[in-house]
């Protein structure tokens, strides 16, 4: 997804959370500052978004996420992977190692490699420090609230929409096409390094495009923040084709653990309806 399907929009936008005033040029933000920004934003997300705390769900997403992050992270960040209890299809990343994926995206994925591709794309936004570019835009923003609006559409008709959009859309809609392309490239490379098939990335893109044709409402939050076009799919497939077929054929596409994880989410009560803001 261009912006993110992983940028899955907000998602992708590794959001530079505006918790700490960063007046310095974005390139001057240290790793310590980046982690502080992420931690502050993560606290806001925990306050505003319904997160799934079920131990089996937390354990699975943490294990898969760390398998991917360990394959690519050269900075030894502490990674945190979380499932958001939202039916909307989306995912996002915060600076410093926080990655979130909506329940609605996982339930639509048909195999493990599709979810892994989304996580690897988000990880790429963090490792390539795309979030740092956005830090100056989000000073003082309520990142948790902005994310809730971006990810769930709950603010669409609310009186506070205008105010939130200033913080929210500006915050989350600015990942550049080049950032998205870079995160896609990272996603392909990272899944392969982790022993997982990269074909889940274009497969997930196609799945979302076809769902948009059938049921636009279900995925519009995602497309609002992650421009997704055929050429993004073609670019990803072209990159995958540069790897030897024998190598690709040995990579893992699906696991029983993923299917158990997905069934567990599908069996849970419907996500809470967000309170209008
Ligand atoms: Zn992205």
Coordinates of C-alpha atoms and ligand atoms in Angstrom, one line a residue:
X1 CA 0.0 0.0 0.0
X2 CA 1.5 3.0 -1.0
X3 CA 1.5 4.9 1.8
X4 CA 1.3 2.2 3.9
X5 CA -0.5 -0.8 3.6
X6 CA 1.4 -0.9 5.2
X7 CA 1.8 2.5 5.6
X8 CA -1.1 1.7 5.8
X9 CA -1.5 5.2 6.2
X10 CA -1.3 6.3 9.5
X11 CA 0.3 3.4 9.8
X12 CA 2.9 3.7 7.9
X13 CA 3.7 6.9 8.7
X14 CA 5.9 6.1 11.2
X15 CA 4.4 8.7 13.1
X16 CA 6.5 11.2 14.6
X17 CA 4.7 11.7 17.7
X18 CA 4.6 15.2 18.9
X19 CA 5.3 14.6 22.5
X20 CA 8.5 16.4 22.8
X21 CA 9.2 19.6 21.1
X22 CA 11.9 19.0 18.6
X23 CA 13.0 22.3 17.3
X24 CA 16.2 21.0 15.8
X25 CA 16.5 20.0 12.2
X26 CA 15.0 16.5 11.8
X27 CA 18.3 15.1 10.8
X28 CA 19.7 16.0 14.3
X29 CA 17.2 13.8 16.2
X30 CA 19.2 11.3 18.1
X31 CA 18.1 7.7 18.6
X32 CA 17.4 8.5 22.3
X33 CA 15.1 11.3 21.2
X34 CA 13.5 9.1 18.6
X35 CA 12.7 6.5 21.3
X36 CA 11.4 9.1 23.7
X37 CA 9.1 10.4 21.0
X38 CA 7.8 6.9 20.2
X39 CA 7.3 6.1 23.9
X40 CA 5.3 9.3 24.4
X41 CA 3.1 8.6 21.4
X42 CA 2.7 4.9 22.4
X43 CA 1.3 6.1 25.8
X44 CA -1.2 8.3 23.9
X45 CA -2.2 5.4 21.7
X46 CA -2.7 3.2 24.7
X47 CA -5.0 5.9 26.1
X48 CA -7.1 6.4 23.0
X49 CA -7.2 3.2 21.0
X50 CA -8.6 -0.2 22.0
X51 CA -5.6 -2.6 22.2
X52 CA -6.0 -6.4 22.4
X53 CA -4.3 -7.6 25.5
X54 CA -5.2 -11.3 25.1
X55 CA -2.0 -13.2 26.0
X56 CA -2.1 -15.6 23.0
X57 CA -2.6 -12.7 20.5
X58 CA 0.1 -10.6 22.1
X59 CA 2.4 -13.6 22.1
X60 CA 1.9 -14.4 18.4
X61 CA 2.3 -10.9 17.1
X62 CA 5.3 -10.3 19.3
X63 CA 7.0 -13.5 18.1
X64 CA 6.4 -12.8 14.4
X65 CA 7.3 -9.1 14.7
X66 CA 10.5 -9.8 16.5
X67 CA 11.5 -12.5 14.0
X68 CA 11.2 -9.8 11.3
X69 CA 12.8 -7.0 13.2
X70 CA 15.8 -9.0 14.3
X71 CA 16.5 -9.8 10.7
X72 CA 16.9 -6.2 9.7
X73 CA 17.4 -3.9 12.7
X74 CA 21.0 -2.7 13.1
X75 CA 20.3 -0.3 15.9
X76 CA 19.2 -2.8 18.6
X77 CA 15.9 -1.1 19.2
X78 CA 13.4 -2.5 21.7
X79 CA 10.4 -3.5 19.5
X80 CA 6.8 -3.6 20.5
X81 CA 4.1 -5.1 18.3
X82 CA 0.4 -4.6 19.1
X83 CA -2.9 -5.6 17.6
X84 CA -5.5 -2.8 17.7
X85 CA -9.1 -3.9 18.2
X86 CA -10.5 -2.1 15.1
X87 CA -12.3 -3.5 12.2
X88 CA -10.7 -1.0 9.8
X89 CA -7.9 -2.3 7.7
X90 CA -4.8 -0.4 8.7
X91 CA -1.4 -0.5 10.3
X92 CA 1.1 2.1 11.5
X93 CA 4.4 2.6 13.2
X94 CA 5.8 5.0 15.7
X95 CA 9.4 6.2 15.9
X96 CA 11.7 4.0 17.9
X97 CA 10.2 0.6 17.4
X98 CA 6.4 0.6 18.0
X99 CA 4.3 -1.2 15.4
X100 CA 0.5 -1.5 15.4
X101 CA -1.7 -3.6 13.1
X102 CA -5.5 -3.5 13.2
X103 CA -7.5 -6.6 13.8
X104 CA -9.4 -6.0 10.6
X105 CA -6.3 -6.3 8.5
X106 CA -5.2 -9.6 10.2
X107 CA -8.7 -11.1 9.7
X108 CA -8.5 -10.3 6.0
X109 CA -5.1 -11.9 5.5
X110 CA -5.3 -15.4 4.3
X111 CA -1.8 -16.5 5.2
X112 CA 1.1 -15.6 7.5
X113 CA 3.3 -14.1 4.8
X114 CA 0.7 -11.3 4.1
X115 CA 0.7 -10.2 7.7
X116 CA 4.5 -10.5 7.8
X117 CA 4.7 -8.3 4.8
X118 CA 2.7 -5.5 6.5
X119 CA 4.8 -5.8 9.6
X120 CA 8.0 -5.7 7.6
X121 CA 6.9 -2.6 5.7
X122 CA 6.1 -0.8 9.0
X123 CA 9.4 -1.9 10.4
X124 CA 11.0 -0.4 7.4
X125 CA 9.5 3.0 8.1
X126 CA 11.2 2.9 11.5
X127 CA 14.5 1.5 10.5
X128 CA 14.8 4.0 7.6
X129 CA 13.8 6.7 10.1
X130 CA 11.0 8.2 8.0
X131 CA 9.3 9.3 11.1
X132 CA 12.0 11.7 11.9
X133 CA 11.1 13.7 8.9
X134 CA 7.6 14.3 10.3
X135 CA 8.6 15.2 13.8
X136 CA 8.4 19.0 13.3
X137 CA 4.9 18.7 12.0
X138 CA 3.4 17.1 15.0
X139 CA 4.5 19.1 18.0
X140 CA 1.8 19.3 20.5
X141 CA -0.5 17.0 18.6
X142 CA -2.5 14.4 20.5
X143 CA -1.1 11.5 18.6
X144 CA -3.4 8.9 20.1
X145 CA -6.5 10.9 19.2
X146 CA -5.2 11.7 15.7
X147 CA -4.5 8.0 15.2
X148 CA -7.8 6.9 16.4
X149 CA -9.5 9.3 13.9
X150 CA -7.2 8.2 11.1
X151 CA -7.5 4.5 11.7
X152 CA -11.2 4.2 12.6
X153 CA -13.0 7.0 10.8
X154 CA -14.9 7.7 14.0
X155 CA -14.2 11.4 13.7
X156 CA -15.6 11.7 10.2
X157 CA -18.8 13.3 11.1
X158 CA -18.0 14.8 14.5
X159 CA -17.9 18.5 15.3
X160 CA -14.3 18.1 16.3
X161 CA -13.3 16.8 12.9
X162 CA -11.7 19.9 11.6
X163 CA -9.5 20.4 14.6
X164 CA -8.5 16.7 14.6
X165 CA -7.8 16.7 10.9
X166 CA -5.3 19.4 11.4
X167 CA -3.5 17.2 13.8
X168 CA -4.5 13.9 12.3
X169 CA -4.5 14.1 8.5
X170 CA -1.5 16.4 8.5
X171 CA 0.2 14.1 10.8
X172 CA -0.6 10.9 9.0
X173 CA -1.1 11.7 5.4
X174 CA 2.4 12.9 4.6
X175 CA 4.4 9.9 3.9
X176 CA 6.0 10.5 0.5
X177 CA 5.7 8.1 -2.4
X178 CA 9.5 7.6 -2.1
X179 CA 9.1 6.7 1.6
X180 CA 6.4 4.2 0.7
X181 CA 8.5 2.7 -2.1
X182 CA 11.4 2.4 0.3
X183 CA 9.3 0.8 3.0
X184 CA 8.0 -1.7 0.4
X185 CA 11.6 -2.5 -0.6
X186 CA 12.5 -3.0 3.0
X187 CA 9.5 -5.2 3.4
X188 CA 10.6 -7.5 0.6
X189 CA 14.2 -7.7 1.9
X190 CA 13.2 -8.1 5.5
X191 CA 10.7 -11.0 4.9
X192 CA 13.3 -12.8 2.9
X193 CA 16.0 -12.4 5.5
X194 CA 13.6 -13.7 8.1
X195 CA 12.9 -16.8 6.0
X196 CA 9.3 -15.7 5.0
X197 CA 8.0 -15.4 1.5
X198 CA 7.8 -11.8 0.3
X199 CA 5.0 -12.7 -2.0
X200 CA 2.6 -11.9 0.8
X201 CA 3.3 -8.2 0.1
X202 CA 1.9 -7.9 -3.4
X203 CA -0.7 -10.5 -2.5
X204 CA -2.0 -8.3 0.3
X205 CA -2.1 -5.3 -2.0
X206 CA -4.2 -7.3 -4.5
X207 CA -6.5 -8.5 -1.8
X208 CA -7.1 -4.9 -0.6
X209 CA -7.7 -3.6 -4.2
X210 CA -10.2 -6.3 -4.8
X211 CA -11.9 -5.7 -1.5
X212 CA -12.2 -2.0 -2.4
X213 CA -14.1 -2.9 -5.5
X214 CA -16.5 -5.1 -3.6
X215 CA -16.9 -3.2 -0.4
X216 CA -15.2 0.2 -0.5
X217 CA -16.3 1.2 3.0
X218 CA -14.4 -1.7 4.6
X219 CA -11.0 -0.5 3.4
X220 CA -11.3 3.2 2.8
X221 CA -9.5 4.2 5.9
X222 CA -6.5 2.3 4.6
X223 CA -6.6 3.8 1.2
X224 CA -7.0 7.3 2.6
X225 CA -3.6 7.0 4.1
X226 CA -1.9 4.5 1.9
X227 CA -2.1 5.3 -1.7
X228 CA -2.0 1.9 -3.4
X229 CA -1.6 1.6 -7.1
X230 CA -0.9 -1.2 -9.6
X231 CA 2.6 0.2 -10.1
X232 CA 3.4 -0.3 -6.5
X233 CA 2.4 -3.9 -6.9
X234 CA 4.5 -4.2 -10.0
X235 CA 7.5 -2.6 -8.3
X236 CA 7.3 -5.1 -5.5
X237 CA 6.9 -8.1 -7.8
X238 CA 9.8 -6.8 -9.8
X239 CA 12.0 -6.7 -6.8
X240 CA 11.0 -10.2 -5.7
X241 CA 11.8 -11.5 -9.2
X242 CA 15.4 -10.5 -8.7
X243 CA 15.8 -13.3 -6.1
X244 CA 16.6 -16.8 -7.3
X245 CA 13.4 -18.9 -7.6
X246 CA 15.1 -21.7 -5.7
X247 CA 15.7 -19.4 -2.7
X248 CA 12.1 -18.1 -2.8
X249 CA 10.6 -21.5 -3.0
X250 CA 12.2 -22.4 0.3
X251 CA 10.6 -19.5 2.2
X252 CA 7.7 -20.0 4.5
X253 CA 4.3 -18.8 3.3
X254 CA 2.0 -19.9 6.1
X255 CA 2.0 -21.6 9.5
X256 CA -0.6 -23.4 11.7
X257 CA 0.3 -20.8 14.4
X258 CA -0.9 -18.0 12.2
X259 CA -4.2 -19.7 11.3
X260 CA -4.8 -20.4 15.0
X261 CA -4.0 -16.7 15.8
X262 CA -6.4 -15.5 13.1
X263 CA -9.2 -17.8 14.2
X264 CA -8.8 -16.6 17.7
X265 CA -9.3 -13.0 16.5
X266 CA -12.3 -14.0 14.4
X267 CA -13.9 -15.7 17.4
X268 CA -13.6 -12.6 19.6
X269 CA -16.5 -10.3 20.2
X270 CA -16.9 -7.5 17.6
X271 CA -14.5 -4.5 18.1
X272 CA -15.9 -1.7 20.3
X273 CA -17.6 1.1 18.5
X274 CA -15.3 4.1 19.1
X275 CA -16.9 7.0 21.0
X276 CA -17.6 10.0 18.8
X277 CA -15.2 12.8 19.5
Ligands
LIG1 ZN1 4.1 2.8 4.6

